[in-house]
PDB file of C-alpha atoms in Angstrom:
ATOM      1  CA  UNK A   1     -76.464 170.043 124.661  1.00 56.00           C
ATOM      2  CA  UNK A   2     -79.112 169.941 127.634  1.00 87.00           C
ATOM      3  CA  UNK A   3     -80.175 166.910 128.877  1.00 94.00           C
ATOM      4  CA  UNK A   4     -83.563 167.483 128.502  1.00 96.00           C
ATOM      5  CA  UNK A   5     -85.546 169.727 126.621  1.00 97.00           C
ATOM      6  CA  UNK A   6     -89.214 171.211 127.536  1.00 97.00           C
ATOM      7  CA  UNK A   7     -91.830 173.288 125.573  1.00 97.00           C
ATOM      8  CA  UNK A   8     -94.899 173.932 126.519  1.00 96.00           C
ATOM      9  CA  UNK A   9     -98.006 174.872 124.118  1.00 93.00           C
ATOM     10  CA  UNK A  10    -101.916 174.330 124.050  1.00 91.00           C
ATOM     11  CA  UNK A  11    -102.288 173.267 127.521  1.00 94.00           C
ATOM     12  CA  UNK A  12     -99.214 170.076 126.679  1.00 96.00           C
ATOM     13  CA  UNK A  13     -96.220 170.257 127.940  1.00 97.00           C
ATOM     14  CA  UNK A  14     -93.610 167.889 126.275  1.00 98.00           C
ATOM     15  CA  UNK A  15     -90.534 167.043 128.049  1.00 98.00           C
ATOM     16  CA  UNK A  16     -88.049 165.310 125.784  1.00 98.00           C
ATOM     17  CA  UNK A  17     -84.729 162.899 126.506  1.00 98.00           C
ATOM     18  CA  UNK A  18     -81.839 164.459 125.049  1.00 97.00           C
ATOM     19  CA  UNK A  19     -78.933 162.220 124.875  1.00 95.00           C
ATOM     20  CA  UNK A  20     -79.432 160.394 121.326  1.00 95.00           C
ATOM     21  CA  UNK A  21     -75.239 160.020 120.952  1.00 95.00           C
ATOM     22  CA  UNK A  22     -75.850 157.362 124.187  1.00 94.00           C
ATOM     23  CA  UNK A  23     -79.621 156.551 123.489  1.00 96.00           C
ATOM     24  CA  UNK A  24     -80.989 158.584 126.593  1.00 96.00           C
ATOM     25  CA  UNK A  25     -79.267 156.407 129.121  1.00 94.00           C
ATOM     26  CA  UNK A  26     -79.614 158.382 132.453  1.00 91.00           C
ATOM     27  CA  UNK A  27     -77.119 159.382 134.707  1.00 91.00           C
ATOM     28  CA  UNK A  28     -77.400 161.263 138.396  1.00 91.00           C
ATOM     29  CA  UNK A  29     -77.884 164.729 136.347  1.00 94.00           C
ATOM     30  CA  UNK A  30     -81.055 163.057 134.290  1.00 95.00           C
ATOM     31  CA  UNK A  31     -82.545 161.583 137.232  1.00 95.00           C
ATOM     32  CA  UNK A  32     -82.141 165.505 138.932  1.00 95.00           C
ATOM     33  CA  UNK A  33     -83.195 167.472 135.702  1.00 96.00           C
ATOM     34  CA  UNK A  34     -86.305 165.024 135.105  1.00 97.00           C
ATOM     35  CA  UNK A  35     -87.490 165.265 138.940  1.00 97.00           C
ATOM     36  CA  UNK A  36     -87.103 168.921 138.529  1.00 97.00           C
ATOM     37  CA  UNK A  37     -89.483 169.127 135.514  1.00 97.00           C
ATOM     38  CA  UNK A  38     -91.730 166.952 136.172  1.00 98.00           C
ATOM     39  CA  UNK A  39     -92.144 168.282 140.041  1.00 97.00           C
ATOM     40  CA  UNK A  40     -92.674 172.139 138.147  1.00 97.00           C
ATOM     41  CA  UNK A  41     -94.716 171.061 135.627  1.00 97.00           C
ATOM     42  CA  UNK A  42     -96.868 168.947 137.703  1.00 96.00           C
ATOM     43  CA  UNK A  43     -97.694 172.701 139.336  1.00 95.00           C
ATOM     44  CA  UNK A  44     -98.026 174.869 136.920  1.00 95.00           C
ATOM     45  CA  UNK A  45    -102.077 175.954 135.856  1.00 93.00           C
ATOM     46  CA  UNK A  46    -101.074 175.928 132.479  1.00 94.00           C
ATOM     47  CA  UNK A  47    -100.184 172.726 132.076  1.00 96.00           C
ATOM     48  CA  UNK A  48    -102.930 169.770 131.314  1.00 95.00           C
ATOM     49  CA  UNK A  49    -100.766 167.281 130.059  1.00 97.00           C
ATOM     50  CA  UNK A  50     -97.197 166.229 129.797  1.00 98.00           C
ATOM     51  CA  UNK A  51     -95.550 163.996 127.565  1.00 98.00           C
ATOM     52  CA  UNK A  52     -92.469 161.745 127.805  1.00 98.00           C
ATOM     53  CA  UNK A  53     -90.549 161.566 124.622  1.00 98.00           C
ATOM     54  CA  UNK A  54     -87.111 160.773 123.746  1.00 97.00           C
ATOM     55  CA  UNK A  55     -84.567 162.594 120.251  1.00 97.00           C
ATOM     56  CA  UNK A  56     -82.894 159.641 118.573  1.00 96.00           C
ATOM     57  CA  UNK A  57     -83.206 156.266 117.714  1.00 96.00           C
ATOM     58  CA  UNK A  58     -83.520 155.081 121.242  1.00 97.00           C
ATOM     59  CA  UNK A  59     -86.510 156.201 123.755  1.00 98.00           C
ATOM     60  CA  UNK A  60     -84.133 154.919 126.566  1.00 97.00           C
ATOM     61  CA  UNK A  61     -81.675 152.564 126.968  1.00 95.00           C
ATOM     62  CA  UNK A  62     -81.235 152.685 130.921  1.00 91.00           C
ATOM     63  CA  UNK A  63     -78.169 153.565 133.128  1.00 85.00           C
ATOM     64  CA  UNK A  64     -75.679 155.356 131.276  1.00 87.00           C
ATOM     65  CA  UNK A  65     -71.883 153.495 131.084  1.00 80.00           C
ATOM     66  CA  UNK A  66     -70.042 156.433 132.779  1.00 83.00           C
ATOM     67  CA  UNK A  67     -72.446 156.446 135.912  1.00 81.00           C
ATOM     68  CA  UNK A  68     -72.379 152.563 135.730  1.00 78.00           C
ATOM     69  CA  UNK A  69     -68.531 152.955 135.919  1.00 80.00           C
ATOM     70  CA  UNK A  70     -68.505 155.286 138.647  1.00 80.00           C
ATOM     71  CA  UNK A  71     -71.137 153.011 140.419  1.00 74.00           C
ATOM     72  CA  UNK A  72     -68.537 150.065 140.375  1.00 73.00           C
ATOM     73  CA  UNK A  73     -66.697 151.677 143.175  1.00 78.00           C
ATOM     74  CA  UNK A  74     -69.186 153.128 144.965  1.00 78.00           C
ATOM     75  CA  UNK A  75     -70.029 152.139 149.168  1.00 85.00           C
ATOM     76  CA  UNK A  76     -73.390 150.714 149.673  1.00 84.00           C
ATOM     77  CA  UNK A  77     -74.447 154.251 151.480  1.00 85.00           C
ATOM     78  CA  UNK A  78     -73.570 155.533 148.002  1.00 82.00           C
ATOM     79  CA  UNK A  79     -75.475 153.161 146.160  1.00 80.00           C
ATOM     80  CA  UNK A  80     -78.295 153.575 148.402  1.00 86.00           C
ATOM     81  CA  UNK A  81     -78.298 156.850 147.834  1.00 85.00           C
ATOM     82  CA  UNK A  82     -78.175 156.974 144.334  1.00 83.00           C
ATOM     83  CA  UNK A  83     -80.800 154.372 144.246  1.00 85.00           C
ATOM     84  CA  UNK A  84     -82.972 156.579 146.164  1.00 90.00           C
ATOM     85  CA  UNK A  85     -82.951 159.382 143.403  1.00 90.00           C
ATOM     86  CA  UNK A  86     -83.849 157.199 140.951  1.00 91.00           C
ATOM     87  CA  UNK A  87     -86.577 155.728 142.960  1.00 92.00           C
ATOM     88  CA  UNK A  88     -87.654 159.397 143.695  1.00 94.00           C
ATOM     89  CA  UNK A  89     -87.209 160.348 140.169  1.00 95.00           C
ATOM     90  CA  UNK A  90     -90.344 157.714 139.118  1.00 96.00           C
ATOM     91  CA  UNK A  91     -92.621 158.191 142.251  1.00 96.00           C
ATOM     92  CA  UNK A  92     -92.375 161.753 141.292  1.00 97.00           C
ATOM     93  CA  UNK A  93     -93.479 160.968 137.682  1.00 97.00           C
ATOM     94  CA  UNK A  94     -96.127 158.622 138.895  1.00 96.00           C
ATOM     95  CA  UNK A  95     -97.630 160.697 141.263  1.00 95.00           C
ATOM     96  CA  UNK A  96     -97.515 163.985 139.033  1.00 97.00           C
ATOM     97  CA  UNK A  97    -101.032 165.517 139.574  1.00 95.00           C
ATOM     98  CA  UNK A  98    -100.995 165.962 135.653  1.00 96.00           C
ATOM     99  CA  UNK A  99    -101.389 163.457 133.468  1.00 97.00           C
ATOM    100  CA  UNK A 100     -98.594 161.553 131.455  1.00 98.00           C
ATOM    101  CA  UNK A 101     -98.030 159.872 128.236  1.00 98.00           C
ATOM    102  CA  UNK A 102     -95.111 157.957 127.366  1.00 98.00           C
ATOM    103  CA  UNK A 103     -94.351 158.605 123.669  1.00 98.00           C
ATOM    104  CA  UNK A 104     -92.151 155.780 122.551  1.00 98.00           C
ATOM    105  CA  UNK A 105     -90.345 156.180 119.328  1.00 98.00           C
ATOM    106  CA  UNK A 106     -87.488 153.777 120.199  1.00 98.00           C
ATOM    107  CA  UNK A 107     -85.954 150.716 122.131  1.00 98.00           C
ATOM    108  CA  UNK A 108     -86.617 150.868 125.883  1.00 98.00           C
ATOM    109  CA  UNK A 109     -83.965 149.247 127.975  1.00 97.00           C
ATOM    110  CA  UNK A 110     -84.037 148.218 131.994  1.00 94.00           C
ATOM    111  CA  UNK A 111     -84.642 151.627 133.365  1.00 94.00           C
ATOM    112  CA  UNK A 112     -85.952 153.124 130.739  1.00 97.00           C
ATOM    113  CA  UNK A 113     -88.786 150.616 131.575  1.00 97.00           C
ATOM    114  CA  UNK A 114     -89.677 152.249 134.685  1.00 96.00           C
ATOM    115  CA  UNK A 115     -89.851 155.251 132.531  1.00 97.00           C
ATOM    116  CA  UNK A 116     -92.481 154.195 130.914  1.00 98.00           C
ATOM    117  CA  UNK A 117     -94.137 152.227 133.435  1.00 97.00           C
ATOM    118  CA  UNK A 118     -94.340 155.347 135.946  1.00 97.00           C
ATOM    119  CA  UNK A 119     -96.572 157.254 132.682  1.00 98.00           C
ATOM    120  CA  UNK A 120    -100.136 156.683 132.668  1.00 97.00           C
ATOM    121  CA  UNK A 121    -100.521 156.073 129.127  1.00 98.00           C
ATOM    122  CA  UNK A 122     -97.580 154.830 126.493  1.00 98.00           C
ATOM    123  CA  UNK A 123     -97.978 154.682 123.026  1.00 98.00           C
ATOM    124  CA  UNK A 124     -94.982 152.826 120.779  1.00 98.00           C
ATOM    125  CA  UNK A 125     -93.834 152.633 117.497  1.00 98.00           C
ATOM    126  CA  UNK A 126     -94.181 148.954 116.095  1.00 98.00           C
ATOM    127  CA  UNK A 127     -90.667 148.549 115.728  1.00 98.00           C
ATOM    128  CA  UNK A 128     -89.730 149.274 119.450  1.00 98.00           C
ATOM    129  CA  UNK A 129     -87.755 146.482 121.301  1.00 98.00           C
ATOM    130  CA  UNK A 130     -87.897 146.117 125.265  1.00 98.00           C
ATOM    131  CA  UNK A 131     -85.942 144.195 127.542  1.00 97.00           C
ATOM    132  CA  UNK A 132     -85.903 144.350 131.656  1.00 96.00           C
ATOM    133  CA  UNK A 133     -81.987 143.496 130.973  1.00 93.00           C
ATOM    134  CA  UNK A 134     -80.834 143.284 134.751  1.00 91.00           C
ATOM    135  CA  UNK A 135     -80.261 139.934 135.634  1.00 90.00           C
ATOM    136  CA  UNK A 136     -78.238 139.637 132.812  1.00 91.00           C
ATOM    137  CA  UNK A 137     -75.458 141.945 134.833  1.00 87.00           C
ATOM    138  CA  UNK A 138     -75.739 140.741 137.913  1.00 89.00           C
ATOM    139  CA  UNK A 139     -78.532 142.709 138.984  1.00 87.00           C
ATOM    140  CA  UNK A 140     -82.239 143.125 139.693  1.00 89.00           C
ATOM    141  CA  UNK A 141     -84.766 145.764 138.181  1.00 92.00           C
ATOM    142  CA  UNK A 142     -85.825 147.013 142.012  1.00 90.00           C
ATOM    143  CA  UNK A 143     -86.258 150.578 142.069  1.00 91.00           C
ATOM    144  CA  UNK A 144     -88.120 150.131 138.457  1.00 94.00           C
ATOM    145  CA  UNK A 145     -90.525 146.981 140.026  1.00 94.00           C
ATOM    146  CA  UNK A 146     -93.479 149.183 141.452  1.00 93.00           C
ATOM    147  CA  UNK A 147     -94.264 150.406 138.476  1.00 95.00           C
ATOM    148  CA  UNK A 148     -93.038 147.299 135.692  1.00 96.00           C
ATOM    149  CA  UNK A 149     -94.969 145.185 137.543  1.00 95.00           C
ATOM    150  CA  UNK A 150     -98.233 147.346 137.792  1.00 94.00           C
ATOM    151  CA  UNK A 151     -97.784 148.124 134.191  1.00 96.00           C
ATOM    152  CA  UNK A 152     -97.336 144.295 133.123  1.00 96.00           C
ATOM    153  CA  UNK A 153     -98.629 142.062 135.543  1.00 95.00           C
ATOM    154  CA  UNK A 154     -96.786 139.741 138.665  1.00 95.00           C
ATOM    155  CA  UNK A 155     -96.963 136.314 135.701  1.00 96.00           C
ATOM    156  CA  UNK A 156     -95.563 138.641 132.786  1.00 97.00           C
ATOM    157  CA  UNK A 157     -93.005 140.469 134.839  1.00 97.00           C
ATOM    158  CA  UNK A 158     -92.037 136.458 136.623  1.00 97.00           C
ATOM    159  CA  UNK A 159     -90.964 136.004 132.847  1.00 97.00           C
ATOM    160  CA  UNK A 160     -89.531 138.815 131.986  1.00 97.00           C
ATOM    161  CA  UNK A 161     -87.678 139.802 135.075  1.00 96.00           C
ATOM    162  CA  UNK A 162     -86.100 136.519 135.043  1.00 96.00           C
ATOM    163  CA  UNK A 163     -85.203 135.816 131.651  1.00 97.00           C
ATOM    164  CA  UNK A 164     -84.269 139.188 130.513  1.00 96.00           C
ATOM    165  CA  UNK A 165     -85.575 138.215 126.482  1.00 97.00           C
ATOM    166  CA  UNK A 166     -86.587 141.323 124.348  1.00 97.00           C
ATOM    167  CA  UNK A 167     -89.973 141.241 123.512  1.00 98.00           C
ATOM    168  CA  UNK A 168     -91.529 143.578 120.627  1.00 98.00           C
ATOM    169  CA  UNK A 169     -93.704 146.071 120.473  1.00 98.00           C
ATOM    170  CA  UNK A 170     -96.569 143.537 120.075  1.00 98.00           C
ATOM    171  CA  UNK A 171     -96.302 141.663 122.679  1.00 98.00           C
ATOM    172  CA  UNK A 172     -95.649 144.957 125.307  1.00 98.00           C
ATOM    173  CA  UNK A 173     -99.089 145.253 123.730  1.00 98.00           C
ATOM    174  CA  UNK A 174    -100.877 142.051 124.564  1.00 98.00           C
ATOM    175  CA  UNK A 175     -99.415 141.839 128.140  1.00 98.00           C
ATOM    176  CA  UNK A 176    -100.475 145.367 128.795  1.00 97.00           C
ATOM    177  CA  UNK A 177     -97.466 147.532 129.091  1.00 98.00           C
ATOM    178  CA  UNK A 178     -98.219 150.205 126.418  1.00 98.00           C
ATOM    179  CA  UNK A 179    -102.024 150.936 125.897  1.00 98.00           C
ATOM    180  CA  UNK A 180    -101.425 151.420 121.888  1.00 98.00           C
ATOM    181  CA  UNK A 181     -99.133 150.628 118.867  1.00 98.00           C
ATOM    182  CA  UNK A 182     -98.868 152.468 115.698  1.00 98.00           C
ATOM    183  CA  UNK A 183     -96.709 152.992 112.877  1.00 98.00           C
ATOM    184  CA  UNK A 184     -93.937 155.426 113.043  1.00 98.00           C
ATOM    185  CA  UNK A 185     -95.762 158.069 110.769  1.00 98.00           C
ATOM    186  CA  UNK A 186     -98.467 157.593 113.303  1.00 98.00           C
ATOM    187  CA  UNK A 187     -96.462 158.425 116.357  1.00 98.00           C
ATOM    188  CA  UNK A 188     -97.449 162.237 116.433  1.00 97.00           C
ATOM    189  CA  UNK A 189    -100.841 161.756 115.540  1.00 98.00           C
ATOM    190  CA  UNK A 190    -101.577 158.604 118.018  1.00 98.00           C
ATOM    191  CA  UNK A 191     -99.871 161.083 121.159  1.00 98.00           C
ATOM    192  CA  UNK A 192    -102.037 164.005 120.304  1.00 97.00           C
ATOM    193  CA  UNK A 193    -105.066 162.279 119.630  1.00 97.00           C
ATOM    194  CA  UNK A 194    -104.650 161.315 123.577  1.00 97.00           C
ATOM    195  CA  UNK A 195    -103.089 164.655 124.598  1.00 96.00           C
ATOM    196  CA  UNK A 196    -106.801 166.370 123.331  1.00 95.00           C
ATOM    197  CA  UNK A 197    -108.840 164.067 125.161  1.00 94.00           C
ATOM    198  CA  UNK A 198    -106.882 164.899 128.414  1.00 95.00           C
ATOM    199  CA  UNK A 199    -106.799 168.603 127.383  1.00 93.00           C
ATOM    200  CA  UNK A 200    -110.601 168.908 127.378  1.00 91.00           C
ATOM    201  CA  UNK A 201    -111.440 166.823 131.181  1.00 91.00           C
ATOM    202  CA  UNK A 202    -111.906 168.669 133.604  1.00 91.00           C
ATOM    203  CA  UNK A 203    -108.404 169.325 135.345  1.00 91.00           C
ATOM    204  CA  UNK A 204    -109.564 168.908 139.059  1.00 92.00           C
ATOM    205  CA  UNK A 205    -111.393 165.678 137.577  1.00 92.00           C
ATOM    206  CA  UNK A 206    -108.333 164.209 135.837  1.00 92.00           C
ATOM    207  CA  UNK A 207    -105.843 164.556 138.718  1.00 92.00           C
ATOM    208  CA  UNK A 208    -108.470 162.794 141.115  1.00 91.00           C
ATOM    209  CA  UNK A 209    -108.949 159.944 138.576  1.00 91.00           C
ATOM    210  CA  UNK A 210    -104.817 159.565 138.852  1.00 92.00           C
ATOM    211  CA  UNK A 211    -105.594 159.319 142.723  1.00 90.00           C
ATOM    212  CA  UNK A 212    -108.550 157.180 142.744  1.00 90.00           C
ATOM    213  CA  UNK A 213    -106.382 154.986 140.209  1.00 91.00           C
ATOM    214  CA  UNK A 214    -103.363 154.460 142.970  1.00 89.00           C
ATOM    215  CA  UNK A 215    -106.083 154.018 145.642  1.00 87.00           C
ATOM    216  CA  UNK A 216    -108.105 151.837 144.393  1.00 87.00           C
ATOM    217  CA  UNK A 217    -106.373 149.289 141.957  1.00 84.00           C
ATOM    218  CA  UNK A 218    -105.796 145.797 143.900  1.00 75.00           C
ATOM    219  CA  UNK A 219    -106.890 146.723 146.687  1.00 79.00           C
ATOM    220  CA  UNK A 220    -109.639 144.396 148.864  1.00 82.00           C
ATOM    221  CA  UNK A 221    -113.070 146.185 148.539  1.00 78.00           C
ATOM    222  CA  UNK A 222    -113.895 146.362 151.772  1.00 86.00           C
ATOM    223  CA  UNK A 223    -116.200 148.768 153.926  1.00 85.00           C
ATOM    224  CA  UNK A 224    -113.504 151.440 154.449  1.00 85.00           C
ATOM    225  CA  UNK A 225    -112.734 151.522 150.549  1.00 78.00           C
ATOM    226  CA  UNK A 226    -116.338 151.918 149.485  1.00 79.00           C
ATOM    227  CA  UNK A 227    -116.685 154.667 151.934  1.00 85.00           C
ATOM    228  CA  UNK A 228    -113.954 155.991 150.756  1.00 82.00           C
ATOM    229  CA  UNK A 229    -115.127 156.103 147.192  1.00 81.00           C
ATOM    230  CA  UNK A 230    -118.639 157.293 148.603  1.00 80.00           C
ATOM    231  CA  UNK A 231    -116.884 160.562 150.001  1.00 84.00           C
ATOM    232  CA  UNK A 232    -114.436 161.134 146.756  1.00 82.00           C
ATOM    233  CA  UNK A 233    -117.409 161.378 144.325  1.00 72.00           C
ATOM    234  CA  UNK A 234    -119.885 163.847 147.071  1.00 78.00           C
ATOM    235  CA  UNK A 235    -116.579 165.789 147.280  1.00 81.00           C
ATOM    236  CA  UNK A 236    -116.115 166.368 143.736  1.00 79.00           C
ATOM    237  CA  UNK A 237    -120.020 166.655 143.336  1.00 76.00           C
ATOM    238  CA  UNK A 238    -119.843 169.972 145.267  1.00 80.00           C
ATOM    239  CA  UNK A 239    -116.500 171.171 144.287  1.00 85.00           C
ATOM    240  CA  UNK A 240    -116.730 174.294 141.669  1.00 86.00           C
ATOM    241  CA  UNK A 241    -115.586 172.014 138.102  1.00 80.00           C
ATOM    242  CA  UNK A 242    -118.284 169.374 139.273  1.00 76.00           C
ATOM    243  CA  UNK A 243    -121.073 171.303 139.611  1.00 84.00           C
ATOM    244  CA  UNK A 244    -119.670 173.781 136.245  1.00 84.00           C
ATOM    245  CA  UNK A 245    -119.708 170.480 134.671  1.00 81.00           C
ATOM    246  CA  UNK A 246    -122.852 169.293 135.604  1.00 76.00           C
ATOM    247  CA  UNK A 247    -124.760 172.496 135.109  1.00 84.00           C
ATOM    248  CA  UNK A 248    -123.018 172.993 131.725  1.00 86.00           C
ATOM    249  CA  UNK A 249    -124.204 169.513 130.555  1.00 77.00           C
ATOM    250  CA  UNK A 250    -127.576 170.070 131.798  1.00 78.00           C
ATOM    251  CA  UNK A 251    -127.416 173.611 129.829  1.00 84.00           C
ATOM    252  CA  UNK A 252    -125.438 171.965 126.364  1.00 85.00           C
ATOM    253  CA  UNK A 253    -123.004 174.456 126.816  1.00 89.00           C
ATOM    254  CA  UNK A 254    -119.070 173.908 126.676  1.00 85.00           C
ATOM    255  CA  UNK A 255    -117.942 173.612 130.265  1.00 86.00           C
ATOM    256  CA  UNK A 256    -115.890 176.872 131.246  1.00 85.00           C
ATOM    257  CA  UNK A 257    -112.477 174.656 131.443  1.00 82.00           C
ATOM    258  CA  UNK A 258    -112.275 174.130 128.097  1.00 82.00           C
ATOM    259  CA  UNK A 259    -109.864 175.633 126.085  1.00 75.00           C
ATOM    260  CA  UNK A 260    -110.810 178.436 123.677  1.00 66.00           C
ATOM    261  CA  UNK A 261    -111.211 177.645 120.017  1.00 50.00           C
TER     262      UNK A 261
END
């Protein structure tokens, strides 16, 4: 059985967890498989969007007991190193030039947090249960923190780093860590609502936006960064899609990146 699984149709590329009989925990060969897609995909002209999904009951239950086992004995070069894949693993997910949506039809567990976190939108069934479970090992969410904590907020992730509760899908609502919640005969419908309206932006448009996003967001606005945002949108103004965009608004006409019908 393959550790992952991808198809790719209409513009969407889903890439799918494939370890239901251990709830997608991820191991060294996950981390390697999902940098690998995600690094392709993130590439390829065909592809508009890319969702996250996971086969089972589970979207992702974190670090998988065999790799945890092996990691018992491991040096601290080895355990940086490992730590470094996983690290790599998310930046390459955050910083995919597509964008993501985390499709969340299960528990998410410690890593699998970062999972989700590192996807620029998440959707979750109402019954999903999450927990940043670390501390209660021993341990500390690290590699996952850059993107938790962007996701959920410094006050929310002080709570929830440190006391390791689950918290429902309700409340990974109100602090901000999934942008929607629906039932899970909804799931499908909720993800490809989302997947259209990313379909139909213009590409060049939608991977700036990702950038602008990572530029901009807590930073101090200062000269430097309003210059900077000056010379993004007279950039994009003269590019090809802006001014097809533009012209094809000013014409009502469908803009030529549109899919066909």
């Amino acid at each position: 059985m393959a550790n992952i699984e991808i198809r790719c149709a209409d513009w969407q590329a889903t890439v799918t967890l494939n370890r239901p009989e251990v709830r997608n925990a991820f191991n060294d060969e996950v981390i390697y498989e999902l940098t690998k897609a995600f690094h392709e995909l993130g590439g390829r002209d065909d592809v508009r969007c890319i969702v996250l999904a996971g086969n089972g009951p589970a979207f992702c239950a974190g670090a998988d007991l065999n790799w945890m086992r092996r990691m018992a004995g491991y040096t601290h070069r080895e355990n940086f190193s490992d730590a470094a894949a996983l690290a790599e693993m998310l930046r390459v997910i955050y910083r995919c030039p597509k964008p993501t949506i985390a499709r969340v039809q299960g528990d998410v567990y410690a890593g699998g947090m970062g999972l989700v976190a590192a996807c620029d939108v998440a959707v979750s069934v109402d019954s999903a249960q999450y927990c940043l479970s670390e501390v209660k090992l021993g341990l500390i969410p690290a590699t996952i923190s850059p993107y938790v904590i962007r996701a959920m907020g410094a006050r929310a992730a002080h709570r929830y780093f440190l006391t390791a509760e689950r918290f429902g899908a309700g409340e990974a609502l109100r602090i901000g860590f999934v942008h929607q919640v629906v039932r899970a005969p909804d799931l499908d419908d909720a993800v490809a609502a989302l997947a259209r309206h990313l379909v139909q932006a213009g590409p060049q448009a939608v991977s700036l936006c990702k950038q602008l996003v990572h530029e901009v967001a807590e930073r101090d606005i200062t000269p430097d960064l309003i210059a900077s945002t000056v010379r993004s949108i007279a950039d994009i103004r003269v590019s090809p899609e802006g001014r097809e965009g533009i012209q094809s608004f000013l014409d009502k006409r469908r803009p030529g990146w549109l899919p066909g019908d």
